[in-house]
């Protein structure tokens, strides 16, 4: 059945429904991962709305949603996720940054409070299960899918994910701020030897200097981490809303000059993990 990664939302902070952002996309963070017959969803930004319609059209009625954290741009698609209103749909919602009274279910109830949205979480007709875990846990999702997790450096906490399936690995490391003096050991450990890593590349180095403490990173740090961890390919992700298509083209070109095996995520892009993730070695290419 394959192993694919599809980008439904690649933007950070706020949606950008503008003609100047069409090439890379304006929806906020949401990625679909198919592993065999299973469907995983990473984050619930506004890209989740279109994904929901696609899931219904394809007859997919069971998914696992893995949340990096619950800042608004990563959950603002959830109330508009059509499958949640369908009684034949089930979803397991998992998060690692919520602890104690602030469990993931209680957090997800807040944006659907009557003051903010007309339908409360409890009125959704789908079968929803909410689970909290501690970052660093290994999640065995069955069917040969293993998900490793790691804590990220972000205000309020965050979780990075590594999905291993059929001998390949995809890592999702967004909304994390690096220390300019040292590489993040948690991130390095998570992405070591991965085939494809989607990394928070919100800022350029010049922008990052004035945005310390905001919880984001740069494409140049992503390249450093990917090289140090023997990553196959790096995907620039969580594009700043001020980076329109022209700016993104320049950023992507500069990043590729630094390291050829990187590219910027585009809304609608799909990567076949079994074919496209890690570049072929010289021996494989010659075979």
PDB file of C-alpha atoms in Angstrom:
ATOM      1  CA  UNK A   1       0.000   0.000   0.000  1.00  0.00           C
ATOM      2  CA  UNK A   2       3.039   2.300   0.153  1.00  0.00           C
ATOM      3  CA  UNK A   3       4.387   5.047   2.393  1.00  0.00           C
ATOM      4  CA  UNK A   4       3.606   8.620   1.308  1.00  0.00           C
ATOM      5  CA  UNK A   5       3.747  12.120   2.783  1.00  0.00           C
ATOM      6  CA  UNK A   6       1.260  14.704   1.480  1.00  0.00           C
ATOM      7  CA  UNK A   7       1.363  18.392   2.410  1.00  0.00           C
ATOM      8  CA  UNK A   8      -2.045  19.966   2.990  1.00  0.00           C
ATOM      9  CA  UNK A   9      -0.808  23.039   4.880  1.00  0.00           C
ATOM     10  CA  UNK A  10       2.767  24.351   4.956  1.00  0.00           C
ATOM     11  CA  UNK A  11       2.422  27.844   6.389  1.00  0.00           C
ATOM     12  CA  UNK A  12       3.036  29.056   9.934  1.00  0.00           C
ATOM     13  CA  UNK A  13       1.323  31.640  12.168  1.00  0.00           C
ATOM     14  CA  UNK A  14      -1.715  32.608  10.064  1.00  0.00           C
ATOM     15  CA  UNK A  15      -3.344  31.457   6.815  1.00  0.00           C
ATOM     16  CA  UNK A  16      -2.354  33.469   3.734  1.00  0.00           C
ATOM     17  CA  UNK A  17      -5.219  33.309   1.192  1.00  0.00           C
ATOM     18  CA  UNK A  18      -3.517  35.617  -1.279  1.00  0.00           C
ATOM     19  CA  UNK A  19      -2.524  35.377  -4.930  1.00  0.00           C
ATOM     20  CA  UNK A  20       1.058  36.154  -3.903  1.00  0.00           C
ATOM     21  CA  UNK A  21       1.224  32.888  -1.911  1.00  0.00           C
ATOM     22  CA  UNK A  22      -0.356  30.435  -4.365  1.00  0.00           C
ATOM     23  CA  UNK A  23       2.776  28.573  -5.472  1.00  0.00           C
ATOM     24  CA  UNK A  24       3.772  27.418  -1.989  1.00  0.00           C
ATOM     25  CA  UNK A  25       0.351  27.604  -0.362  1.00  0.00           C
ATOM     26  CA  UNK A  26      -1.375  29.595   2.336  1.00  0.00           C
ATOM     27  CA  UNK A  27      -2.900  27.016   4.684  1.00  0.00           C
ATOM     28  CA  UNK A  28      -1.357  26.365   8.079  1.00  0.00           C
ATOM     29  CA  UNK A  29       0.342  23.164   9.171  1.00  0.00           C
ATOM     30  CA  UNK A  30      -1.191  19.836   8.217  1.00  0.00           C
ATOM     31  CA  UNK A  31       0.471  16.746   6.747  1.00  0.00           C
ATOM     32  CA  UNK A  32      -1.062  13.401   5.796  1.00  0.00           C
ATOM     33  CA  UNK A  33       1.062  10.274   6.090  1.00  0.00           C
ATOM     34  CA  UNK A  34      -0.126   6.999   4.618  1.00  0.00           C
ATOM     35  CA  UNK A  35       1.667   3.876   5.816  1.00  0.00           C
ATOM     36  CA  UNK A  36       0.215   0.747   4.311  1.00  0.00           C
ATOM     37  CA  UNK A  37      -3.515   0.839   4.977  1.00  0.00           C
ATOM     38  CA  UNK A  38      -3.150   3.336   7.836  1.00  0.00           C
ATOM     39  CA  UNK A  39      -3.556   7.110   7.733  1.00  0.00           C
ATOM     40  CA  UNK A  40      -1.776   9.455  10.128  1.00  0.00           C
ATOM     41  CA  UNK A  41      -2.287  13.205  10.282  1.00  0.00           C
ATOM     42  CA  UNK A  42       0.333  15.586  11.628  1.00  0.00           C
ATOM     43  CA  UNK A  43      -1.206  18.776  13.041  1.00  0.00           C
ATOM     44  CA  UNK A  44      -4.621  20.276  12.446  1.00  0.00           C
ATOM     45  CA  UNK A  45      -4.027  23.665  10.860  1.00  0.00           C
ATOM     46  CA  UNK A  46      -6.333  25.056   8.189  1.00  0.00           C
ATOM     47  CA  UNK A  47      -5.032  22.501   5.700  1.00  0.00           C
ATOM     48  CA  UNK A  48      -7.067  19.943   7.661  1.00  0.00           C
ATOM     49  CA  UNK A  49     -10.291  21.184   6.080  1.00  0.00           C
ATOM     50  CA  UNK A  50      -9.303  20.149   2.561  1.00  0.00           C
ATOM     51  CA  UNK A  51      -7.786  16.929   3.869  1.00  0.00           C
ATOM     52  CA  UNK A  52     -11.103  16.093   5.521  1.00  0.00           C
ATOM     53  CA  UNK A  53     -12.961  16.388   2.235  1.00  0.00           C
ATOM     54  CA  UNK A  54     -10.354  14.215   0.550  1.00  0.00           C
ATOM     55  CA  UNK A  55     -10.613  11.540   3.244  1.00  0.00           C
ATOM     56  CA  UNK A  56     -14.382  11.378   2.810  1.00  0.00           C
ATOM     57  CA  UNK A  57     -14.045  11.130  -0.980  1.00  0.00           C
ATOM     58  CA  UNK A  58     -11.547   8.281  -0.599  1.00  0.00           C
ATOM     59  CA  UNK A  59     -13.672   6.424   1.953  1.00  0.00           C
ATOM     60  CA  UNK A  60     -11.060   6.658   4.732  1.00  0.00           C
ATOM     61  CA  UNK A  61     -12.899   6.413   8.037  1.00  0.00           C
ATOM     62  CA  UNK A  62     -10.157   5.955  10.638  1.00  0.00           C
ATOM     63  CA  UNK A  63      -7.093   8.148  11.290  1.00  0.00           C
ATOM     64  CA  UNK A  64      -4.600   9.008  14.017  1.00  0.00           C
ATOM     65  CA  UNK A  65      -3.944  12.712  14.603  1.00  0.00           C
ATOM     66  CA  UNK A  66      -0.536  13.549  16.095  1.00  0.00           C
ATOM     67  CA  UNK A  67      -0.261  17.123  17.369  1.00  0.00           C
ATOM     68  CA  UNK A  68       3.046  18.910  17.822  1.00  0.00           C
ATOM     69  CA  UNK A  69       1.320  21.435  20.093  1.00  0.00           C
ATOM     70  CA  UNK A  70      -1.916  23.382  20.238  1.00  0.00           C
ATOM     71  CA  UNK A  71      -1.102  26.941  19.278  1.00  0.00           C
ATOM     72  CA  UNK A  72      -3.910  28.281  17.123  1.00  0.00           C
ATOM     73  CA  UNK A  73      -2.213  27.868  13.750  1.00  0.00           C
ATOM     74  CA  UNK A  74      -1.821  24.140  14.416  1.00  0.00           C
ATOM     75  CA  UNK A  75      -5.424  23.430  15.439  1.00  0.00           C
ATOM     76  CA  UNK A  76      -7.533  26.052  13.657  1.00  0.00           C
ATOM     77  CA  UNK A  77      -8.654  23.547  11.045  1.00  0.00           C
ATOM     78  CA  UNK A  78     -10.069  21.118  13.599  1.00  0.00           C
ATOM     79  CA  UNK A  79     -13.577  22.648  13.984  1.00  0.00           C
ATOM     80  CA  UNK A  80     -13.933  22.536  10.177  1.00  0.00           C
ATOM     81  CA  UNK A  81     -12.799  18.924   9.747  1.00  0.00           C
ATOM     82  CA  UNK A  82     -15.824  17.354   8.055  1.00  0.00           C
ATOM     83  CA  UNK A  83     -15.174  13.724   9.107  1.00  0.00           C
ATOM     84  CA  UNK A  84     -15.622  14.682  12.772  1.00  0.00           C
ATOM     85  CA  UNK A  85     -19.295  15.305  12.055  1.00  0.00           C
ATOM     86  CA  UNK A  86     -19.824  11.823  10.603  1.00  0.00           C
ATOM     87  CA  UNK A  87     -20.859   8.865  12.808  1.00  0.00           C
ATOM     88  CA  UNK A  88     -18.937   6.365  10.657  1.00  0.00           C
ATOM     89  CA  UNK A  89     -15.599   8.097  11.337  1.00  0.00           C
ATOM     90  CA  UNK A  90     -13.136   7.464  14.171  1.00  0.00           C
ATOM     91  CA  UNK A  91     -10.024   9.355  15.173  1.00  0.00           C
ATOM     92  CA  UNK A  92      -7.348   8.952  17.826  1.00  0.00           C
ATOM     93  CA  UNK A  93      -5.948  12.351  18.879  1.00  0.00           C
ATOM     94  CA  UNK A  94      -2.518  12.241  20.533  1.00  0.00           C
ATOM     95  CA  UNK A  95      -0.287  14.952  21.997  1.00  0.00           C
ATOM     96  CA  UNK A  96       2.801  15.097  24.177  1.00  0.00           C
ATOM     97  CA  UNK A  97       2.898  18.688  25.429  1.00  0.00           C
ATOM     98  CA  UNK A  98      -0.249  18.632  27.609  1.00  0.00           C
ATOM     99  CA  UNK A  99       0.009  17.370  31.148  1.00  0.00           C
ATOM    100  CA  UNK A 100      -2.196  17.226  34.229  1.00  0.00           C
ATOM    101  CA  UNK A 101      -5.405  19.245  34.125  1.00  0.00           C
ATOM    102  CA  UNK A 102      -4.446  20.630  30.728  1.00  0.00           C
ATOM    103  CA  UNK A 103      -4.908  17.315  28.948  1.00  0.00           C
ATOM    104  CA  UNK A 104      -5.324  17.320  25.199  1.00  0.00           C
ATOM    105  CA  UNK A 105      -9.085  16.786  25.339  1.00  0.00           C
ATOM    106  CA  UNK A 106      -9.638  19.804  27.589  1.00  0.00           C
ATOM    107  CA  UNK A 107      -7.426  21.948  25.353  1.00  0.00           C
ATOM    108  CA  UNK A 108      -9.267  20.914  22.198  1.00  0.00           C
ATOM    109  CA  UNK A 109     -12.579  21.792  23.824  1.00  0.00           C
ATOM    110  CA  UNK A 110     -11.588  25.446  24.175  1.00  0.00           C
ATOM    111  CA  UNK A 111     -11.720  26.616  20.527  1.00  0.00           C
ATOM    112  CA  UNK A 112     -15.146  24.970  20.273  1.00  0.00           C
ATOM    113  CA  UNK A 113     -16.569  26.788  23.294  1.00  0.00           C
ATOM    114  CA  UNK A 114     -19.927  28.424  22.559  1.00  0.00           C
ATOM    115  CA  UNK A 115     -18.339  31.889  22.639  1.00  0.00           C
ATOM    116  CA  UNK A 116     -16.030  30.912  19.791  1.00  0.00           C
ATOM    117  CA  UNK A 117     -17.812  28.226  17.761  1.00  0.00           C
ATOM    118  CA  UNK A 118     -21.428  27.037  17.430  1.00  0.00           C
ATOM    119  CA  UNK A 119     -20.744  23.301  17.851  1.00  0.00           C
ATOM    120  CA  UNK A 120     -19.107  22.029  21.071  1.00  0.00           C
ATOM    121  CA  UNK A 121     -16.629  19.184  20.959  1.00  0.00           C
ATOM    122  CA  UNK A 122     -19.072  16.885  22.751  1.00  0.00           C
ATOM    123  CA  UNK A 123     -21.583  17.233  19.910  1.00  0.00           C
ATOM    124  CA  UNK A 124     -19.266  15.845  17.260  1.00  0.00           C
ATOM    125  CA  UNK A 125     -20.677  12.573  15.929  1.00  0.00           C
ATOM    126  CA  UNK A 126     -17.391  10.809  15.163  1.00  0.00           C
ATOM    127  CA  UNK A 127     -15.796   8.433  17.643  1.00  0.00           C
ATOM    128  CA  UNK A 128     -12.941  10.471  19.117  1.00  0.00           C
ATOM    129  CA  UNK A 129     -10.321   9.202  21.545  1.00  0.00           C
ATOM    130  CA  UNK A 130      -7.858  11.606  23.188  1.00  0.00           C
ATOM    131  CA  UNK A 131      -4.512  10.414  24.542  1.00  0.00           C
ATOM    132  CA  UNK A 132      -1.644  12.237  26.238  1.00  0.00           C
ATOM    133  CA  UNK A 133       1.924  10.981  26.376  1.00  0.00           C
ATOM    134  CA  UNK A 134       5.271  12.379  27.466  1.00  0.00           C
ATOM    135  CA  UNK A 135       7.726  13.519  24.772  1.00  0.00           C
ATOM    136  CA  UNK A 136      10.415  10.903  24.407  1.00  0.00           C
ATOM    137  CA  UNK A 137       7.878   8.089  24.365  1.00  0.00           C
ATOM    138  CA  UNK A 138       7.855   5.510  21.578  1.00  0.00           C
ATOM    139  CA  UNK A 139       4.359   4.974  20.186  1.00  0.00           C
ATOM    140  CA  UNK A 140       3.610   1.578  18.683  1.00  0.00           C
ATOM    141  CA  UNK A 141       0.669   2.217  16.398  1.00  0.00           C
ATOM    142  CA  UNK A 142       0.562  -1.336  15.097  1.00  0.00           C
ATOM    143  CA  UNK A 143       0.660  -2.543  11.482  1.00  0.00           C
ATOM    144  CA  UNK A 144       4.430  -2.096  11.450  1.00  0.00           C
ATOM    145  CA  UNK A 145       4.281   1.631  12.273  1.00  0.00           C
ATOM    146  CA  UNK A 146       6.549   2.948  15.015  1.00  0.00           C
ATOM    147  CA  UNK A 147       6.490   6.601  16.074  1.00  0.00           C
ATOM    148  CA  UNK A 148       9.352   8.008  18.107  1.00  0.00           C
ATOM    149  CA  UNK A 149       8.900  11.373  19.810  1.00  0.00           C
ATOM    150  CA  UNK A 150      11.107  14.083  21.288  1.00  0.00           C
ATOM    151  CA  UNK A 151      10.525  17.369  23.156  1.00  0.00           C
ATOM    152  CA  UNK A 152      11.001  20.573  21.181  1.00  0.00           C
ATOM    153  CA  UNK A 153      12.046  24.054  22.299  1.00  0.00           C
ATOM    154  CA  UNK A 154       8.865  26.100  21.852  1.00  0.00           C
ATOM    155  CA  UNK A 155       6.820  28.360  24.160  1.00  0.00           C
ATOM    156  CA  UNK A 156       4.331  26.075  25.927  1.00  0.00           C
ATOM    157  CA  UNK A 157       6.189  22.974  24.770  1.00  0.00           C
ATOM    158  CA  UNK A 158       6.091  20.945  21.602  1.00  0.00           C
ATOM    159  CA  UNK A 159       6.749  17.460  20.252  1.00  0.00           C
ATOM    160  CA  UNK A 160       8.719  16.229  17.272  1.00  0.00           C
ATOM    161  CA  UNK A 161       7.784  12.973  15.542  1.00  0.00           C
ATOM    162  CA  UNK A 162       9.657  10.271  13.650  1.00  0.00           C
ATOM    163  CA  UNK A 163       7.505   7.777  11.740  1.00  0.00           C
ATOM    164  CA  UNK A 164       9.263   4.523  10.822  1.00  0.00           C
ATOM    165  CA  UNK A 165       7.606   2.157   8.373  1.00  0.00           C
ATOM    166  CA  UNK A 166       8.808  -0.426   5.862  1.00  0.00           C
ATOM    167  CA  UNK A 167      12.457   0.464   6.311  1.00  0.00           C
ATOM    168  CA  UNK A 168      11.961   4.199   5.759  1.00  0.00           C
ATOM    169  CA  UNK A 169      11.619   7.112   8.162  1.00  0.00           C
ATOM    170  CA  UNK A 170       9.929  10.511   8.006  1.00  0.00           C
ATOM    171  CA  UNK A 171      10.504  13.145  10.697  1.00  0.00           C
ATOM    172  CA  UNK A 172       8.288  16.118  11.473  1.00  0.00           C
ATOM    173  CA  UNK A 173      10.133  18.733  13.515  1.00  0.00           C
ATOM    174  CA  UNK A 174       8.356  22.059  13.481  1.00  0.00           C
ATOM    175  CA  UNK A 175       7.914  24.923  15.931  1.00  0.00           C
ATOM    176  CA  UNK A 176      11.265  24.591  17.608  1.00  0.00           C
ATOM    177  CA  UNK A 177      13.923  27.213  18.297  1.00  0.00           C
ATOM    178  CA  UNK A 178      17.595  26.350  18.034  1.00  0.00           C
ATOM    179  CA  UNK A 179      20.480  27.586  20.143  1.00  0.00           C
ATOM    180  CA  UNK A 180      22.999  29.293  17.809  1.00  0.00           C
ATOM    181  CA  UNK A 181      25.853  27.929  19.936  1.00  0.00           C
ATOM    182  CA  UNK A 182      24.967  24.241  19.763  1.00  0.00           C
ATOM    183  CA  UNK A 183      22.771  21.814  17.849  1.00  0.00           C
ATOM    184  CA  UNK A 184      19.724  20.473  19.690  1.00  0.00           C
ATOM    185  CA  UNK A 185      20.565  16.995  20.984  1.00  0.00           C
ATOM    186  CA  UNK A 186      16.882  16.034  21.130  1.00  0.00           C
ATOM    187  CA  UNK A 187      16.395  16.883  17.468  1.00  0.00           C
ATOM    188  CA  UNK A 188      19.651  15.244  16.402  1.00  0.00           C
ATOM    189  CA  UNK A 189      18.714  12.030  18.155  1.00  0.00           C
ATOM    190  CA  UNK A 190      15.253  11.987  16.623  1.00  0.00           C
ATOM    191  CA  UNK A 191      16.322  12.584  13.017  1.00  0.00           C
ATOM    192  CA  UNK A 192      19.515  10.495  12.980  1.00  0.00           C
ATOM    193  CA  UNK A 193      19.688   8.609   9.677  1.00  0.00           C
ATOM    194  CA  UNK A 194      16.139   9.601   8.662  1.00  0.00           C
ATOM    195  CA  UNK A 195      15.220   9.551   4.985  1.00  0.00           C
ATOM    196  CA  UNK A 196      13.200  12.779   4.995  1.00  0.00           C
ATOM    197  CA  UNK A 197      12.889  15.536   7.614  1.00  0.00           C
ATOM    198  CA  UNK A 198      10.362  18.380   7.506  1.00  0.00           C
ATOM    199  CA  UNK A 199      11.945  21.076   9.679  1.00  0.00           C
ATOM    200  CA  UNK A 200      10.856  24.482  10.965  1.00  0.00           C
ATOM    201  CA  UNK A 201      12.524  26.901   8.543  1.00  0.00           C
ATOM    202  CA  UNK A 202      10.382  29.926   9.357  1.00  0.00           C
ATOM    203  CA  UNK A 203      13.179  32.482   9.266  1.00  0.00           C
ATOM    204  CA  UNK A 204      16.354  33.450   7.531  1.00  0.00           C
ATOM    205  CA  UNK A 205      19.379  33.995   9.760  1.00  0.00           C
ATOM    206  CA  UNK A 206      18.891  37.772   9.577  1.00  0.00           C
ATOM    207  CA  UNK A 207      15.249  37.485  10.634  1.00  0.00           C
ATOM    208  CA  UNK A 208      16.041  35.032  13.417  1.00  0.00           C
ATOM    209  CA  UNK A 209      18.369  37.509  15.111  1.00  0.00           C
ATOM    210  CA  UNK A 210      15.418  39.784  15.902  1.00  0.00           C
ATOM    211  CA  UNK A 211      12.969  37.008  16.805  1.00  0.00           C
ATOM    212  CA  UNK A 212      14.722  35.084  19.540  1.00  0.00           C
ATOM    213  CA  UNK A 213      12.256  33.519  21.950  1.00  0.00           C
ATOM    214  CA  UNK A 214       9.510  33.168  19.340  1.00  0.00           C
ATOM    215  CA  UNK A 215      10.052  29.417  19.103  1.00  0.00           C
ATOM    216  CA  UNK A 216      11.139  28.965  15.486  1.00  0.00           C
ATOM    217  CA  UNK A 217      14.247  28.154  13.492  1.00  0.00           C
ATOM    218  CA  UNK A 218      15.978  28.737  10.149  1.00  0.00           C
ATOM    219  CA  UNK A 219      16.669  26.805   6.967  1.00  0.00           C
ATOM    220  CA  UNK A 220      20.404  27.117   7.567  1.00  0.00           C
ATOM    221  CA  UNK A 221      20.078  25.407  10.958  1.00  0.00           C
ATOM    222  CA  UNK A 222      17.958  22.743   9.283  1.00  0.00           C
ATOM    223  CA  UNK A 223      20.763  22.066   6.817  1.00  0.00           C
ATOM    224  CA  UNK A 224      23.331  21.853   9.624  1.00  0.00           C
ATOM    225  CA  UNK A 225      21.182  19.374  11.541  1.00  0.00           C
ATOM    226  CA  UNK A 226      20.401  17.277   8.465  1.00  0.00           C
ATOM    227  CA  UNK A 227      24.050  16.976   7.497  1.00  0.00           C
ATOM    228  CA  UNK A 228      25.158  16.176  11.047  1.00  0.00           C
ATOM    229  CA  UNK A 229      22.484  13.478  11.373  1.00  0.00           C
ATOM    230  CA  UNK A 230      23.042  11.875   7.946  1.00  0.00           C
ATOM    231  CA  UNK A 231      19.546  12.765   6.780  1.00  0.00           C
ATOM    232  CA  UNK A 232      18.580  11.888   3.205  1.00  0.00           C
ATOM    233  CA  UNK A 233      16.593  14.998   2.308  1.00  0.00           C
ATOM    234  CA  UNK A 234      15.459  18.150   4.124  1.00  0.00           C
ATOM    235  CA  UNK A 235      12.049  19.741   3.612  1.00  0.00           C
ATOM    236  CA  UNK A 236      11.752  23.445   4.504  1.00  0.00           C
ATOM    237  CA  UNK A 237       8.458  23.828   6.383  1.00  0.00           C
ATOM    238  CA  UNK A 238       6.319  26.299   8.392  1.00  0.00           C
ATOM    239  CA  UNK A 239       6.867  29.183   5.970  1.00  0.00           C
ATOM    240  CA  UNK A 240       6.573  32.657   7.450  1.00  0.00           C
ATOM    241  CA  UNK A 241       3.411  34.466   6.245  1.00  0.00           C
ATOM    242  CA  UNK A 242       5.556  37.415   5.127  1.00  0.00           C
ATOM    243  CA  UNK A 243       7.432  35.139   2.706  1.00  0.00           C
ATOM    244  CA  UNK A 244       5.431  35.344  -0.508  1.00  0.00           C
ATOM    245  CA  UNK A 245       6.144  33.159  -3.545  1.00  0.00           C
ATOM    246  CA  UNK A 246       8.946  35.392  -4.814  1.00  0.00           C
ATOM    247  CA  UNK A 247      10.640  35.390  -1.415  1.00  0.00           C
ATOM    248  CA  UNK A 248      10.151  31.651  -1.025  1.00  0.00           C
ATOM    249  CA  UNK A 249      11.698  30.991  -4.432  1.00  0.00           C
ATOM    250  CA  UNK A 250      14.782  32.931  -3.352  1.00  0.00           C
ATOM    251  CA  UNK A 251      14.976  31.126  -0.002  1.00  0.00           C
ATOM    252  CA  UNK A 252      14.608  27.714  -1.621  1.00  0.00           C
ATOM    253  CA  UNK A 253      17.257  28.510  -4.229  1.00  0.00           C
ATOM    254  CA  UNK A 254      19.691  29.743  -1.575  1.00  0.00           C
ATOM    255  CA  UNK A 255      19.089  26.662   0.563  1.00  0.00           C
ATOM    256  CA  UNK A 256      19.714  24.346  -2.400  1.00  0.00           C
ATOM    257  CA  UNK A 257      22.999  26.122  -3.109  1.00  0.00           C
ATOM    258  CA  UNK A 258      23.973  25.365   0.484  1.00  0.00           C
ATOM    259  CA  UNK A 259      22.839  21.732   0.225  1.00  0.00           C
ATOM    260  CA  UNK A 260      21.333  20.190  -2.885  1.00  0.00           C
ATOM    261  CA  UNK A 261      19.175  17.683  -1.003  1.00  0.00           C
ATOM    262  CA  UNK A 262      16.642  20.161   0.316  1.00  0.00           C
ATOM    263  CA  UNK A 263      13.406  21.616  -1.002  1.00  0.00           C
ATOM    264  CA  UNK A 264      10.580  23.802   0.249  1.00  0.00           C
ATOM    265  CA  UNK A 265       7.226  22.216   1.030  1.00  0.00           C
ATOM    266  CA  UNK A 266       4.385  23.190  -1.265  1.00  0.00           C
ATOM    267  CA  UNK A 267       0.712  22.696  -0.580  1.00  0.00           C
ATOM    268  CA  UNK A 268      -0.469  19.633  -2.522  1.00  0.00           C
ATOM    269  CA  UNK A 269       3.014  18.129  -2.824  1.00  0.00           C
ATOM    270  CA  UNK A 270       3.297  14.385  -2.227  1.00  0.00           C
ATOM    271  CA  UNK A 271       6.508  12.483  -1.521  1.00  0.00           C
ATOM    272  CA  UNK A 272       6.702   8.727  -2.061  1.00  0.00           C
ATOM    273  CA  UNK A 273       8.889   7.649   0.848  1.00  0.00           C
ATOM    274  CA  UNK A 274       9.816   4.368  -0.813  1.00  0.00           C
ATOM    275  CA  UNK A 275      11.076   6.069  -3.987  1.00  0.00           C
ATOM    276  CA  UNK A 276      11.853   9.752  -3.495  1.00  0.00           C
ATOM    277  CA  UNK A 277      12.844  10.273   0.133  1.00  0.00           C
ATOM    278  CA  UNK A 278      16.565   9.521   0.282  1.00  0.00           C
ATOM    279  CA  UNK A 279      18.709  10.166  -2.811  1.00  0.00           C
ATOM    280  CA  UNK A 280      20.260   7.112  -4.392  1.00  0.00           C
ATOM    281  CA  UNK A 281      23.847   6.243  -3.572  1.00  0.00           C
ATOM    282  CA  UNK A 282      26.314   6.056  -6.459  1.00  0.00           C
ATOM    283  CA  UNK A 283      26.105   2.259  -6.350  1.00  0.00           C
ATOM    284  CA  UNK A 284      22.280   2.316  -6.432  1.00  0.00           C
ATOM    285  CA  UNK A 285      22.244   4.817  -9.293  1.00  0.00           C
ATOM    286  CA  UNK A 286      24.647   2.654 -11.302  1.00  0.00           C
ATOM    287  CA  UNK A 287      22.643  -0.531 -10.742  1.00  0.00           C
TER     288      UNK A 287
END
